[in-house]
Coordinates of C-alpha atoms and ligand atoms in Angstrom, one line a residue:
M1 CA -14.2 -4.6 16.3
D2 CA -12.1 -1.5 16.6
D3 CA -12.6 1.4 18.9
D4 CA -9.8 3.8 18.1
R5 CA -10.5 6.2 20.9
V6 CA -8.1 6.3 23.9
S7 CA -9.5 6.4 27.4
N8 CA -6.2 6.2 29.3
S9 CA -5.0 9.6 30.3
S10 CA -3.0 8.3 33.3
A11 CA 0.6 9.2 33.8
N12 CA 1.8 5.6 33.7
R13 CA 5.1 5.1 32.0
H14 CA 5.5 4.3 28.3
F15 CA 9.2 3.2 28.9
A16 CA 10.5 5.4 26.1
Q17 CA 14.0 5.0 27.5
L18 CA 16.6 2.3 27.1
F19 CA 16.7 0.2 24.0
V20 CA 20.0 -1.4 23.4
A21 CA 20.4 -3.1 20.0
P22 CA 21.4 -6.7 20.5
S23 CA 24.5 -8.2 19.0
A24 CA 25.0 -11.3 21.2
P25 CA 24.9 -14.7 19.6
V26 CA 22.0 -17.0 20.4
A27 CA 23.9 -19.1 22.9
M28 CA 24.9 -16.0 24.9
R29 CA 21.4 -14.7 24.8
R30 CA 20.1 -18.0 26.4
Q31 CA 22.7 -17.7 29.1
L32 CA 21.7 -14.2 29.7
L33 CA 18.1 -15.2 30.0
Q34 CA 18.9 -18.0 32.4
A35 CA 20.7 -15.3 34.5
G36 CA 17.6 -13.2 34.3
L37 CA 19.3 -10.6 32.2
G38 CA 19.2 -9.2 28.8
S39 CA 16.0 -10.1 27.2
A40 CA 15.0 -6.6 26.5
A41 CA 18.1 -6.4 24.4
L42 CA 17.0 -9.6 22.7
S43 CA 13.6 -8.5 22.0
F44 CA 14.2 -6.4 18.8
L45 CA 15.5 -9.5 17.0
G46 CA 12.4 -11.5 17.7
L47 CA 14.6 -14.6 18.0
P48 CA 13.5 -17.5 20.0
A49 CA 15.4 -16.7 23.1
L50 CA 12.6 -17.8 25.3
A51 CA 11.2 -20.7 23.4
A52 CA 11.5 -24.3 24.3
S53 CA 14.3 -25.8 22.2
S54 CA 12.7 -29.0 21.2
G55 CA 9.4 -30.8 20.6
Q56 CA 8.0 -28.4 18.0
P57 CA 5.7 -30.1 15.6
A58 CA 6.2 -30.2 11.8
I59 CA 4.7 -27.5 9.6
G60 CA 4.7 -29.0 6.2
F61 CA 2.1 -27.3 4.0
T62 CA 3.0 -25.1 1.1
P63 CA 2.2 -21.5 2.1
I64 CA -0.3 -19.6 -0.1
S65 CA 0.0 -16.1 -1.5
V66 CA -1.7 -12.9 -0.4
A67 CA -5.1 -12.6 -2.0
N68 CA -7.7 -9.8 -2.8
D69 CA -10.6 -11.8 -4.1
D70 CA -13.9 -12.6 -2.4
V71 CA -13.2 -16.2 -1.4
V72 CA -11.5 -18.3 1.3
R73 CA -8.2 -19.8 0.1
V74 CA -6.3 -22.6 1.9
P75 CA -3.3 -24.7 0.9
D76 CA -3.4 -27.3 -1.8
G77 CA -4.8 -30.5 -0.3
C78 CA -7.1 -28.7 2.2
T79 CA -10.8 -28.0 2.0
A80 CA -13.0 -25.4 3.6
Q81 CA -16.6 -26.3 4.4
L82 CA -19.3 -23.8 5.4
L83 CA -20.9 -24.9 8.6
Y84 CA -22.9 -22.1 10.4
A85 CA -23.6 -18.7 9.0
W86 CA -25.5 -15.7 10.4
G87 CA -29.2 -16.6 10.3
D88 CA -28.8 -20.3 10.2
P89 CA -31.0 -22.1 12.8
A90 CA -29.1 -23.1 15.9
S91 CA -31.5 -26.0 16.3
A92 CA -34.9 -26.6 14.8
G93 CA -35.6 -22.9 14.3
P94 CA -36.6 -21.0 11.1
A95 CA -34.3 -20.7 8.1
F96 CA -32.6 -17.4 7.1
L97 CA -34.4 -15.2 4.6
A98 CA -32.2 -13.7 1.8
D99 CA -33.6 -10.3 2.4
A100 CA -32.8 -10.5 6.1
G101 CA -36.6 -10.3 6.8
N102 CA -36.5 -12.6 9.7
S103 CA -38.3 -11.3 12.8
A104 CA -36.5 -10.5 16.1
A105 CA -38.1 -13.7 17.6
E106 CA -36.8 -15.7 14.7
Q107 CA -33.3 -14.1 15.0
A108 CA -33.3 -15.3 18.7
E109 CA -33.2 -18.9 17.4
Q110 CA -30.6 -18.3 14.7
A111 CA -26.9 -17.7 14.4
G112 CA -26.1 -14.2 15.5
M113 CA -23.9 -11.8 13.4
H114 CA -20.2 -11.3 13.5
H115 CA -18.8 -14.7 14.7
D116 CA -15.7 -14.3 16.9
G117 CA -14.1 -16.5 19.6
M118 CA -15.1 -20.2 19.5
H119 CA -14.4 -23.6 21.1
F120 CA -15.1 -27.2 20.3
F121 CA -16.2 -29.3 23.3
P122 CA -16.2 -33.0 22.3
F123 CA -18.7 -35.5 23.5
V124 CA -17.1 -38.5 25.3
E125 CA -17.9 -41.6 23.4
N126 CA -16.6 -45.1 24.2
G127 CA -14.6 -43.5 27.0
R128 CA -12.7 -41.1 24.7
P129 CA -13.2 -37.5 23.6
S130 CA -14.9 -37.7 20.2
S131 CA -13.4 -36.1 17.1
T132 CA -16.7 -36.4 15.2
H133 CA -19.3 -35.1 17.6
G134 CA -19.2 -32.1 19.9
L135 CA -20.7 -28.8 20.9
L136 CA -19.4 -25.6 19.4
C137 CA -19.6 -22.4 21.5
I138 CA -19.4 -19.3 19.2
N139 CA -19.4 -15.7 20.1
H140 CA -21.3 -13.1 18.1
E141 CA -19.4 -10.0 18.7
Y142 CA -21.6 -7.2 17.2
T143 CA -24.0 -6.4 14.4
D144 CA -24.0 -4.4 11.3
D145 CA -27.5 -3.1 11.5
G146 CA -27.4 -2.0 7.9
L147 CA -27.3 -5.7 6.9
L148 CA -29.4 -7.0 9.7
H149 CA -32.7 -5.4 8.6
P150 CA -34.2 -5.3 5.1
D151 CA -34.0 -1.5 5.0
G152 CA -31.1 -1.2 7.4
M153 CA -31.2 1.4 10.1
A154 CA -33.9 3.6 8.5
A155 CA -37.0 4.1 10.6
W156 CA -35.2 2.8 13.7
S157 CA -37.8 1.0 15.9
H158 CA -38.4 -1.2 19.0
A159 CA -38.5 -4.3 16.7
K160 CA -35.2 -3.4 15.1
T161 CA -33.7 -2.9 18.6
L162 CA -34.9 -6.3 19.7
K163 CA -33.6 -8.0 16.5
S164 CA -30.2 -6.4 16.9
Q165 CA -30.0 -7.5 20.6
N166 CA -31.0 -11.0 19.5
A167 CA -28.2 -11.1 17.0
H168 CA -25.7 -10.6 19.7
G169 CA -24.3 -13.0 22.3
V170 CA -23.3 -16.7 21.9
S171 CA -24.4 -19.7 20.0
V172 CA -24.1 -23.2 21.5
I173 CA -24.7 -25.7 18.7
E174 CA -24.3 -29.5 18.4
V175 CA -22.2 -30.6 15.4
E176 CA -21.2 -34.0 14.1
L177 CA -19.2 -35.4 11.2
G178 CA -21.2 -37.7 8.9
G179 CA -20.4 -39.8 5.8
N180 CA -17.3 -41.6 4.9
G181 CA -13.8 -40.6 4.0
M182 CA -13.6 -37.3 2.0
D183 CA -17.3 -37.5 1.3
S184 CA -17.9 -36.9 5.0
R185 CA -19.1 -33.4 6.1
W186 CA -19.8 -31.7 9.3
R187 CA -23.4 -30.7 10.0
L188 CA -25.5 -29.4 12.8
V189 CA -27.6 -31.8 14.8
R190 CA -31.2 -30.4 14.5
P191 CA -33.0 -30.5 16.8
S192 CA -30.5 -30.5 19.6
S193 CA -31.2 -30.6 23.3
Y194 CA -27.9 -28.8 24.0
A195 CA -28.3 -26.0 21.4
R196 CA -29.2 -22.5 22.6
R197 CA -28.7 -18.9 21.8
I198 CA -27.7 -16.6 24.6
T199 CA -28.4 -13.0 23.5
A200 CA -28.3 -9.4 24.8
R201 CA -31.7 -10.2 26.5
T202 CA -30.9 -13.5 28.2
P203 CA -30.9 -13.4 32.1
L204 CA -27.4 -13.9 33.5
R205 CA -26.3 -14.2 37.1
I206 CA -23.7 -11.8 38.5
V207 CA -21.4 -13.4 41.1
G208 CA -18.1 -12.7 42.8
P209 CA -16.9 -9.8 44.9
A210 CA -18.8 -7.1 42.9
A211 CA -22.2 -8.9 42.9
G212 CA -24.7 -6.9 44.9
A213 CA -22.5 -3.8 45.2
A214 CA -24.4 -0.5 45.2
A215 CA -23.0 0.4 41.8
M216 CA -24.4 -2.9 40.4
R217 CA -28.0 -2.3 41.4
T218 CA -30.6 -0.9 39.0
R219 CA -34.3 -0.2 39.0
E220 CA -34.9 -3.7 37.4
D221 CA -32.5 -5.4 39.7
R222 CA -32.4 -4.0 43.1
R223 CA -30.1 -6.7 44.4
G224 CA -27.4 -6.3 41.7
E225 CA -27.4 -10.1 41.0
V226 CA -29.1 -10.5 37.7
V227 CA -28.5 -8.8 34.4
F228 CA -30.2 -9.2 31.0
G229 CA -27.7 -10.0 28.3
T230 CA -24.2 -10.1 27.3
V231 CA -22.7 -8.0 24.4
A232 CA -19.5 -7.4 22.5
N233 CA -18.6 -11.1 23.0
C234 CA -15.1 -11.1 21.5
A235 CA -12.5 -13.8 22.3
M236 CA -12.8 -16.5 25.0
G237 CA -11.2 -19.0 27.2
V238 CA -11.9 -22.6 28.2
T239 CA -11.7 -23.9 31.8
P240 CA -10.3 -27.3 32.9
W241 CA -13.8 -28.2 34.2
G242 CA -15.2 -27.9 30.6
T243 CA -16.9 -24.5 30.5
Y244 CA -16.6 -21.7 28.1
L245 CA -15.6 -18.1 29.0
S246 CA -17.0 -15.4 26.7
C247 CA -15.5 -12.0 27.0
E248 CA -17.4 -8.6 26.8
E249 CA -15.1 -6.2 24.9
N250 CA -16.5 -3.0 23.4
F251 CA -19.6 -2.9 25.7
N252 CA -19.2 0.9 26.0
G253 CA -20.4 1.4 22.5
Y254 CA -24.0 0.2 23.3
F255 CA -24.6 3.0 25.8
N256 CA -25.7 6.5 25.2
G257 CA -23.5 8.5 27.6
L258 CA -24.1 11.8 29.3
A259 CA -23.4 15.0 27.5
Q260 CA -20.9 15.6 30.3
P261 CA -19.6 12.1 31.2
T262 CA -18.1 11.6 34.6
A263 CA -14.4 10.9 34.9
D264 CA -15.1 7.2 35.6
Q265 CA -17.4 7.0 32.5
R266 CA -14.7 8.7 30.4
R267 CA -12.1 6.2 31.6
Y268 CA -14.4 3.4 30.2
G269 CA -15.1 5.3 26.9
I270 CA -18.8 6.0 27.7
H271 CA -19.7 8.8 25.4
P272 CA -22.8 10.5 24.0
G273 CA -24.2 8.3 21.2
G274 CA -21.9 5.4 22.0
A275 CA -20.9 3.5 18.8
G276 CA -24.2 4.3 17.1
F277 CA -26.3 1.2 18.0
R278 CA -29.4 3.3 19.0
W279 CA -30.6 0.7 21.5
H280 CA -31.1 3.4 24.1
E281 CA -34.0 4.9 22.0
H282 CA -36.1 1.9 22.8
D283 CA -34.5 0.2 25.8
S284 CA -33.8 2.7 28.6
R285 CA -31.2 0.4 30.2
F286 CA -28.8 1.6 27.6
D287 CA -29.3 5.3 28.3
V288 CA -26.9 6.4 31.0
A289 CA -29.0 9.3 31.9
S290 CA -32.0 7.0 32.7
E291 CA -30.1 4.1 34.3
P292 CA -26.6 5.1 35.4
N293 CA -25.6 1.7 36.8
E294 CA -26.5 -0.6 33.9
V295 CA -23.2 0.2 32.3
N296 CA -21.4 -1.2 35.3
R297 CA -23.0 -4.6 34.7
F298 CA -21.1 -5.0 31.3
G299 CA -17.5 -5.4 30.6
W300 CA -17.1 -8.7 32.4
V301 CA -16.2 -12.3 31.6
V302 CA -19.1 -14.6 31.2
E303 CA -18.9 -18.4 32.1
I304 CA -21.2 -20.7 30.2
D305 CA -21.6 -24.4 30.8
P306 CA -22.4 -25.8 27.3
W307 CA -23.4 -29.1 28.8
R308 CA -26.2 -27.6 31.0
P309 CA -28.5 -25.7 28.6
A310 CA -30.9 -24.8 31.2
Q311 CA -28.3 -23.1 33.5
A312 CA -28.0 -19.4 33.3
P313 CA -24.6 -18.0 32.2
V314 CA -22.6 -16.2 35.0
K315 CA -20.7 -12.9 35.0
R316 CA -17.6 -13.6 37.0
T317 CA -16.7 -10.2 38.6
A318 CA -13.4 -11.3 40.3
L319 CA -11.8 -11.2 36.7
G320 CA -12.3 -7.4 36.6
R321 CA -14.2 -5.0 34.4
F322 CA -12.7 -3.7 31.2
K323 CA -12.9 -4.2 27.5
H324 CA -12.2 -7.9 27.8
E325 CA -10.7 -9.5 24.7
C326 CA -9.7 -13.0 26.0
A327 CA -9.6 -15.1 29.1
T328 CA -7.0 -17.7 28.5
V329 CA -6.8 -20.3 31.3
T330 CA -3.9 -22.5 32.4
L331 CA -3.1 -24.2 35.7
A332 CA -0.2 -23.4 38.1
G333 CA 1.9 -26.3 39.2
D334 CA 0.0 -26.5 42.5
G335 CA -3.4 -26.6 40.7
R336 CA -4.4 -23.0 41.2
V337 CA -6.3 -21.6 38.1
V338 CA -4.5 -18.8 36.2
V339 CA -6.5 -16.7 33.8
Y340 CA -4.6 -14.3 31.4
L341 CA -6.8 -11.3 30.4
T342 CA -6.5 -8.5 28.0
D343 CA -8.0 -5.0 27.7
D344 CA -8.1 -4.2 24.0
E345 CA -7.8 -0.5 23.6
A346 CA -4.7 1.6 22.8
F347 CA -2.6 2.1 25.9
E348 CA -4.6 -0.4 28.0
Y349 CA -3.2 -3.2 30.1
L350 CA -2.6 -7.0 30.4
Y351 CA -3.9 -8.8 33.5
K352 CA -3.6 -12.1 35.3
F353 CA -6.0 -13.7 37.8
V354 CA -4.8 -16.4 40.2
S355 CA -7.4 -18.4 42.1
R356 CA -7.0 -18.9 45.8
D357 CA -8.1 -22.5 45.7
R358 CA -7.0 -25.5 43.5
F359 CA -8.7 -27.2 40.7
D360 CA -9.8 -30.7 41.6
A361 CA -11.1 -32.8 38.7
A362 CA -13.1 -34.9 41.2
R363 CA -15.1 -32.0 42.7
P364 CA -17.2 -30.2 40.0
A365 CA -19.1 -28.1 42.6
H366 CA -15.9 -26.8 44.1
N367 CA -14.5 -26.0 40.7
A368 CA -17.6 -23.9 39.8
G369 CA -16.5 -21.3 42.4
L370 CA -12.8 -21.1 41.6
L371 CA -13.1 -18.0 39.5
D372 CA -14.9 -16.1 42.3
V373 CA -12.0 -16.1 44.9
G374 CA -8.5 -15.0 44.0
T375 CA -6.3 -12.1 43.1
L376 CA -6.4 -10.0 39.9
H377 CA -3.0 -8.6 38.9
V378 CA -2.0 -6.2 36.2
G379 CA 1.3 -6.4 34.2
R380 CA 4.3 -4.2 34.4
F381 CA 6.8 -4.8 31.6
D382 CA 10.2 -3.3 32.6
A383 CA 12.9 -2.2 30.1
D384 CA 15.4 -4.9 31.3
G385 CA 13.3 -7.7 30.0
R386 CA 11.8 -8.5 33.4
G387 CA 8.2 -7.9 34.4
R388 CA 6.0 -8.0 37.5
W389 CA 2.3 -8.8 38.2
L390 CA 0.9 -6.1 40.5
A391 CA -1.9 -7.2 42.7
L392 CA -5.2 -5.2 42.4
R393 CA -6.2 -6.1 46.0
H394 CA -7.8 -3.7 48.5
G395 CA -5.1 -2.8 51.1
D396 CA -2.2 -3.6 48.8
N397 CA -0.1 -1.4 46.4
G398 CA -1.8 1.8 47.5
L399 CA -5.4 0.6 46.7
G400 CA -7.6 1.6 49.6
V401 CA -10.1 4.1 50.9
N402 CA -7.6 6.9 50.8
S403 CA -6.9 6.4 47.1
G404 CA -10.7 6.2 46.3
F405 CA -11.6 2.6 46.5
A406 CA -14.0 1.7 49.2
D407 CA -13.7 -2.0 48.9
Q408 CA -12.7 -4.8 46.6
A409 CA -15.9 -4.5 44.6
E410 CA -15.0 -1.0 43.7
I411 CA -11.5 -2.1 42.6
L412 CA -13.1 -4.7 40.2
I413 CA -15.8 -2.3 38.8
R414 CA -13.2 0.4 38.3
T415 CA -10.4 -2.0 37.3
R416 CA -8.8 0.4 34.8
Q417 CA -8.5 3.1 37.5
A418 CA -6.9 0.7 39.9
A419 CA -4.5 -0.5 37.3
D420 CA -3.6 3.2 36.6
L421 CA -2.7 3.7 40.2
V422 CA -0.4 0.7 40.6
G423 CA 1.8 1.7 37.6
A424 CA 0.8 -0.9 34.9
T425 CA 2.4 -0.7 31.5
K426 CA 0.5 0.9 28.7
M427 CA 0.3 -1.7 25.8
D428 CA -0.4 -1.5 22.0
R429 CA -3.9 -2.9 22.2
P430 CA -3.6 -6.4 23.7
E431 CA -5.8 -8.9 22.0
W432 CA -5.5 -12.8 22.3
I433 CA -3.2 -14.8 24.6
A434 CA -2.0 -18.3 24.0
V435 CA -0.1 -20.6 26.3
H436 CA 2.3 -23.1 24.8
P437 CA 1.0 -26.6 25.6
H438 CA 4.4 -27.9 26.5
S439 CA 6.7 -25.1 27.6
G440 CA 4.0 -22.9 29.3
E441 CA 5.4 -19.8 27.5
V442 CA 2.8 -17.2 27.1
Y443 CA 2.2 -15.3 23.8
C444 CA 0.1 -12.2 23.3
T445 CA -0.9 -10.2 20.2
L446 CA -0.5 -6.5 20.4
T447 CA -2.5 -5.7 17.3
N448 CA -1.4 -2.1 16.5
N449 CA -1.4 1.4 17.9
R450 CA -1.1 4.2 15.5
Q451 CA -1.4 6.7 18.4
R452 CA 1.9 5.7 20.1
R453 CA 4.3 8.5 19.6
S454 CA 7.5 7.1 21.2
A455 CA 9.2 3.7 21.5
A456 CA 8.8 1.8 24.7
A457 CA 10.5 -1.4 25.7
A458 CA 7.6 -3.8 25.4
N459 CA 6.0 -1.7 22.7
P460 CA 9.1 -0.8 20.7
R461 CA 7.7 1.1 17.7
P462 CA 6.2 4.5 17.5
E463 CA 3.1 4.7 15.3
N464 CA 2.8 0.9 15.5
V465 CA 0.9 0.2 12.3
F466 CA 1.5 -3.4 12.0
G467 CA 1.6 -4.7 15.6
H468 CA 3.7 -7.3 17.2
I469 CA 3.6 -10.5 19.3
I470 CA 5.2 -10.4 22.8
R471 CA 5.8 -13.5 25.0
W472 CA 7.0 -14.2 28.5
R473 CA 8.1 -17.0 30.7
E474 CA 6.8 -17.0 34.3
D475 CA 9.6 -17.3 36.9
G476 CA 10.1 -20.8 38.0
A477 CA 7.9 -22.0 35.1
D478 CA 5.1 -21.3 37.6
A479 CA 2.0 -19.7 36.0
A480 CA 1.1 -18.2 39.4
A481 CA 4.5 -16.5 39.8
G482 CA 4.7 -12.8 40.6
S483 CA 7.4 -12.0 38.0
F484 CA 8.5 -13.1 34.6
A485 CA 11.0 -12.5 31.7
W486 CA 9.7 -11.2 28.4
D487 CA 10.8 -10.6 24.9
V488 CA 9.2 -9.9 21.5
F489 CA 8.5 -12.9 19.4
V490 CA 8.0 -11.0 16.2
L491 CA 7.5 -7.5 14.9
C492 CA 4.9 -7.6 12.1
G493 CA 5.2 -5.6 8.9
D494 CA 5.7 -5.5 5.2
P495 CA 9.4 -6.2 4.4
Q496 CA 8.9 -4.2 1.2
H497 CA 7.6 -1.1 3.0
A498 CA 9.4 2.2 2.1
D499 CA 9.7 3.0 5.8
P500 CA 12.3 0.7 7.4
G501 CA 10.5 1.1 10.7
K502 CA 7.4 -0.7 9.3
R503 CA 9.2 -3.7 7.7
G504 CA 9.2 -5.8 10.9
N505 CA 11.3 -8.9 11.3
I506 CA 9.0 -11.7 10.2
R507 CA 10.8 -14.9 9.1
G508 CA 8.4 -15.9 6.5
D509 CA 5.1 -14.5 5.1
A510 CA 4.2 -11.0 5.7
F511 CA 1.2 -9.9 7.8
G512 CA 0.1 -7.1 10.2
S513 CA -2.5 -6.5 12.9
P514 CA -2.3 -9.9 14.6
D515 CA -5.4 -10.5 16.7
G516 CA -6.5 -14.2 17.2
L517 CA -3.6 -16.3 18.6
W518 CA -3.9 -20.0 19.5
F519 CA -1.7 -23.0 20.0
D520 CA -3.0 -26.3 18.7
R521 CA -2.4 -29.3 20.9
Q522 CA 1.0 -30.1 19.3
G523 CA 2.3 -26.6 19.7
R524 CA 1.9 -24.8 16.3
L525 CA 1.1 -21.1 16.8
W526 CA -1.9 -20.0 14.7
I527 CA -2.1 -16.2 14.1
L528 CA -5.3 -14.6 12.8
T529 CA -5.3 -11.1 11.5
D530 CA -7.7 -8.2 11.9
V531 CA -6.6 -5.2 9.7
S532 CA -9.4 -2.8 10.0
G533 CA -11.5 -1.8 7.0
N534 CA -10.0 1.6 7.1
A535 CA -6.4 0.2 6.7
L536 CA -7.0 -2.8 4.5
N537 CA -5.4 -2.1 1.1
G538 CA -4.4 1.3 2.3
Q539 CA -1.0 2.8 1.8
D540 CA 0.6 0.7 4.5
Y541 CA -1.2 -2.5 3.8
Q542 CA -1.3 -2.2 0.0
R543 CA 0.8 -5.4 -0.5
L544 CA -0.8 -7.6 2.2
G545 CA -4.2 -8.3 0.7
N546 CA -7.2 -9.5 2.7
N547 CA -7.0 -10.7 6.3
Q548 CA -5.4 -13.9 6.7
M549 CA -4.3 -16.8 9.1
L550 CA -0.8 -18.0 9.4
V551 CA 1.0 -20.8 11.3
G552 CA 4.2 -20.2 13.3
D553 CA 7.0 -22.3 14.7
V554 CA 8.0 -20.6 18.0
V555 CA 11.4 -22.2 18.0
S556 CA 12.6 -21.4 14.5
G557 CA 10.4 -18.3 14.3
K558 CA 9.3 -19.3 10.8
I559 CA 5.7 -18.2 9.8
R560 CA 3.7 -19.5 6.9
R561 CA 0.5 -18.2 5.4
F562 CA -2.3 -20.8 5.7
L563 CA -5.5 -19.0 4.7
T564 CA -6.7 -15.8 3.2
G565 CA -10.3 -14.6 3.7
P566 CA -12.8 -12.9 1.5
K567 CA -12.9 -9.1 1.1
G568 CA -13.6 -7.0 4.1
C569 CA -13.5 -9.8 6.6
E570 CA -11.4 -10.4 9.6
I571 CA -10.3 -13.9 10.5
T572 CA -11.1 -14.7 14.2
G573 CA -12.1 -17.7 16.3
I574 CA -10.3 -21.1 16.0
S575 CA -10.6 -24.5 17.5
Q576 CA -9.9 -28.1 16.6
A577 CA -11.4 -31.6 17.1
P578 CA -9.2 -33.7 19.5
D579 CA -7.7 -35.7 16.6
A580 CA -6.5 -32.3 14.9
R581 CA -8.0 -33.4 11.7
S582 CA -10.9 -30.8 11.7
L583 CA -10.1 -27.2 12.3
F584 CA -12.9 -24.7 12.9
V585 CA -12.4 -21.1 11.9
N586 CA -14.6 -18.1 11.8
I587 CA -14.9 -15.5 9.1
Q588 CA -16.2 -12.2 10.6
H589 CA -17.9 -9.3 8.8
P590 CA -17.1 -10.3 5.2
G591 CA -17.8 -7.5 2.8
E592 CA -17.6 -4.9 5.6
V593 CA -17.4 -1.3 4.5
A594 CA -15.0 1.1 6.0
G595 CA -16.7 2.3 9.2
G596 CA -18.4 -1.0 9.7
R597 CA -22.1 -0.2 8.9
S598 CA -23.6 -1.1 5.5
N599 CA -26.1 1.2 3.9
P600 CA -28.8 -0.9 2.2
A601 CA -30.1 2.2 0.4
A602 CA -26.7 2.5 -1.4
P603 CA -25.4 -1.1 -1.3
L604 CA -22.6 -0.5 -3.8
A605 CA -21.1 2.3 -1.8
G606 CA -17.6 1.6 -0.6
S607 CA -16.5 -2.0 -0.8
G608 CA -19.8 -3.4 0.5
W609 CA -22.4 -5.8 -0.7
P610 CA -23.7 -7.0 -3.1
A611 CA -20.3 -6.7 -4.7
N612 CA -19.2 -8.9 -1.8
Q613 CA -21.3 -12.0 -1.4
F614 CA -19.4 -14.4 0.8
P615 CA -20.4 -17.2 1.5
E616 CA -23.1 -17.8 -1.1
A617 CA -21.6 -15.8 -4.0
T618 CA -25.1 -15.5 -5.4
G619 CA -25.7 -11.8 -4.8
G620 CA -27.1 -12.1 -1.3
R621 CA -26.0 -10.3 1.8
P622 CA -22.5 -11.2 3.1
R623 CA -22.8 -13.4 6.2
S624 CA -20.2 -14.1 9.0
A625 CA -19.7 -17.8 9.2
T626 CA -18.0 -20.8 10.8
L627 CA -15.9 -22.9 8.5
V628 CA -14.4 -26.4 9.0
I629 CA -11.0 -27.0 7.3
R630 CA -9.9 -30.5 6.6
R631 CA -7.2 -32.2 4.5
R632 CA -8.2 -34.4 1.6
D633 CA -5.9 -37.1 2.9
G634 CA -7.4 -37.0 6.3
G635 CA -4.1 -35.7 7.9
I636 CA -3.5 -33.3 10.7
V637 CA -4.4 -29.7 9.6
G638 CA -1.3 -27.5 9.6
S639 CA 1.2 -30.3 9.6
Ligands
FEO701 FE1 -13.0 -7.9 19.4 FE2 -10.2 -6.7 20.1 O1 -11.3 -7.6 19.0
CA702 CA1 -10.3 -9.6 18.3
CA703 CA1 -8.9 -6.6 16.4

């Protein structure tokens, strides 16, 4: 989901100075890098100066063309199976009705709308992780309330508010592969003792340094320790102890702000009317005038243990409060847990949390608290190709009572303001982060930023319409390091664009607005795009077709188009079975109209339904859905 407003009016640098065009050959660039020099000069080429030089897996499929039709296309030899669409029962619940006439209570037992980040957790069978039986955790980022109700948003009511809230959150579903050979298909296990829906009304615990703080207390929760619901669940992360992290992104849009918002509210994009959800009309928690602190209880990372269906999810406040896109977890060499975090809004920041204590596979209770104690840092990308992680810790880097932060809880609740103060680098909408499974290099999508007016080192294009992918290597190959070397992996674009500044430097198939980013176990980089409805097929994107998914080789830099989606959708959410022979992918908001809300009173308006019918193609409402992609020969997908 896009929120194109800008909330960051801080004076932090854009690094408009100093860009030296590179001319050094690759060998010299590598030497420069080893000496800690020169990678800014390397970055415009998008060459693999940082990448590991060997061990990259094969990418052998024949790439597909751009497409504008209303289907999913994959390379020859692959199949895409529909698994779980909006309204499908998560367990033994009621079936979807074609007119969307299901009640709010029924929606609470069915797939939510707008599938996003996702992960496959395998069962362990015969002592090995199963590739045919697992739990899928799936985020449901937001709703199109024009599609959600038979008559859309007309006569907005308490019942519609409840249904909208119940179509948010997360699904946990149990899935298995049945049948033989290519006749086999994935299906949901129904009923399942693991399946559950977590919604915008489910009780969640609040833990970590901000739990119980005065700003976290409300009329309903005088202790500041329990909150109803999670919203705007965008991308995700997975912990070494087998839990799922779900990230609250555009939470601000659910709140009706004050006519005159405070400076802190403005910094978090809390405005009158929000994004038009109208929940506040029937649930006073979402009306800032009625309950000023409820908004402080959203914008966090939520940990869910899929194996304990009775356990309440947990908001982990040590990871900071902002528009969380992703929470990508890796381990430092000494076993401390490192979480890379992004704040997806134009000119916002990249973050890194480092736990105080070490992961210990033998101590599950100890691991459950690892994300509550540690240090949150924010990234500064310098023009010389170096960068630093700046601690957001009370008493350090000018963060204290004198600068307006009473304690660590306040630094975490007002993370953006703390990051402003320490001099973080304003980025072009950071989305997903992926860590190379062998080299430890970190890659991050910067999806676009049309509002940038001047080049800056790590964000090198003004009016960044197509976005880019940045990467860095932590010093000493230690994920917990305080500094790093960065370069730009690729500048996205259309090589046929009339404006040379928008052509990019892709080696392979054209794309723009990269959003999802993920390494498979062997080290292929999967790139999922989210060109907004307003830009799809517009002047800049006229040759790039529908949103797509590509596969990149981070050593050669070559990128091939693997999948194109139906009209109006974005591609987001990706995971694989351990044998890499089943790939799970989400199609979000197929048939979306520009602006994001359908009008059932005028369904043919814009590009919306029923002209767009994915996945049924029978004239029904378009539905976000999880797909499973496999090869007819049973081979590794993407190889
Ligand atoms: Fe929910 Fe930034 O995408
Ligand atoms: Ca996204
Ligand atoms: Ca996006």
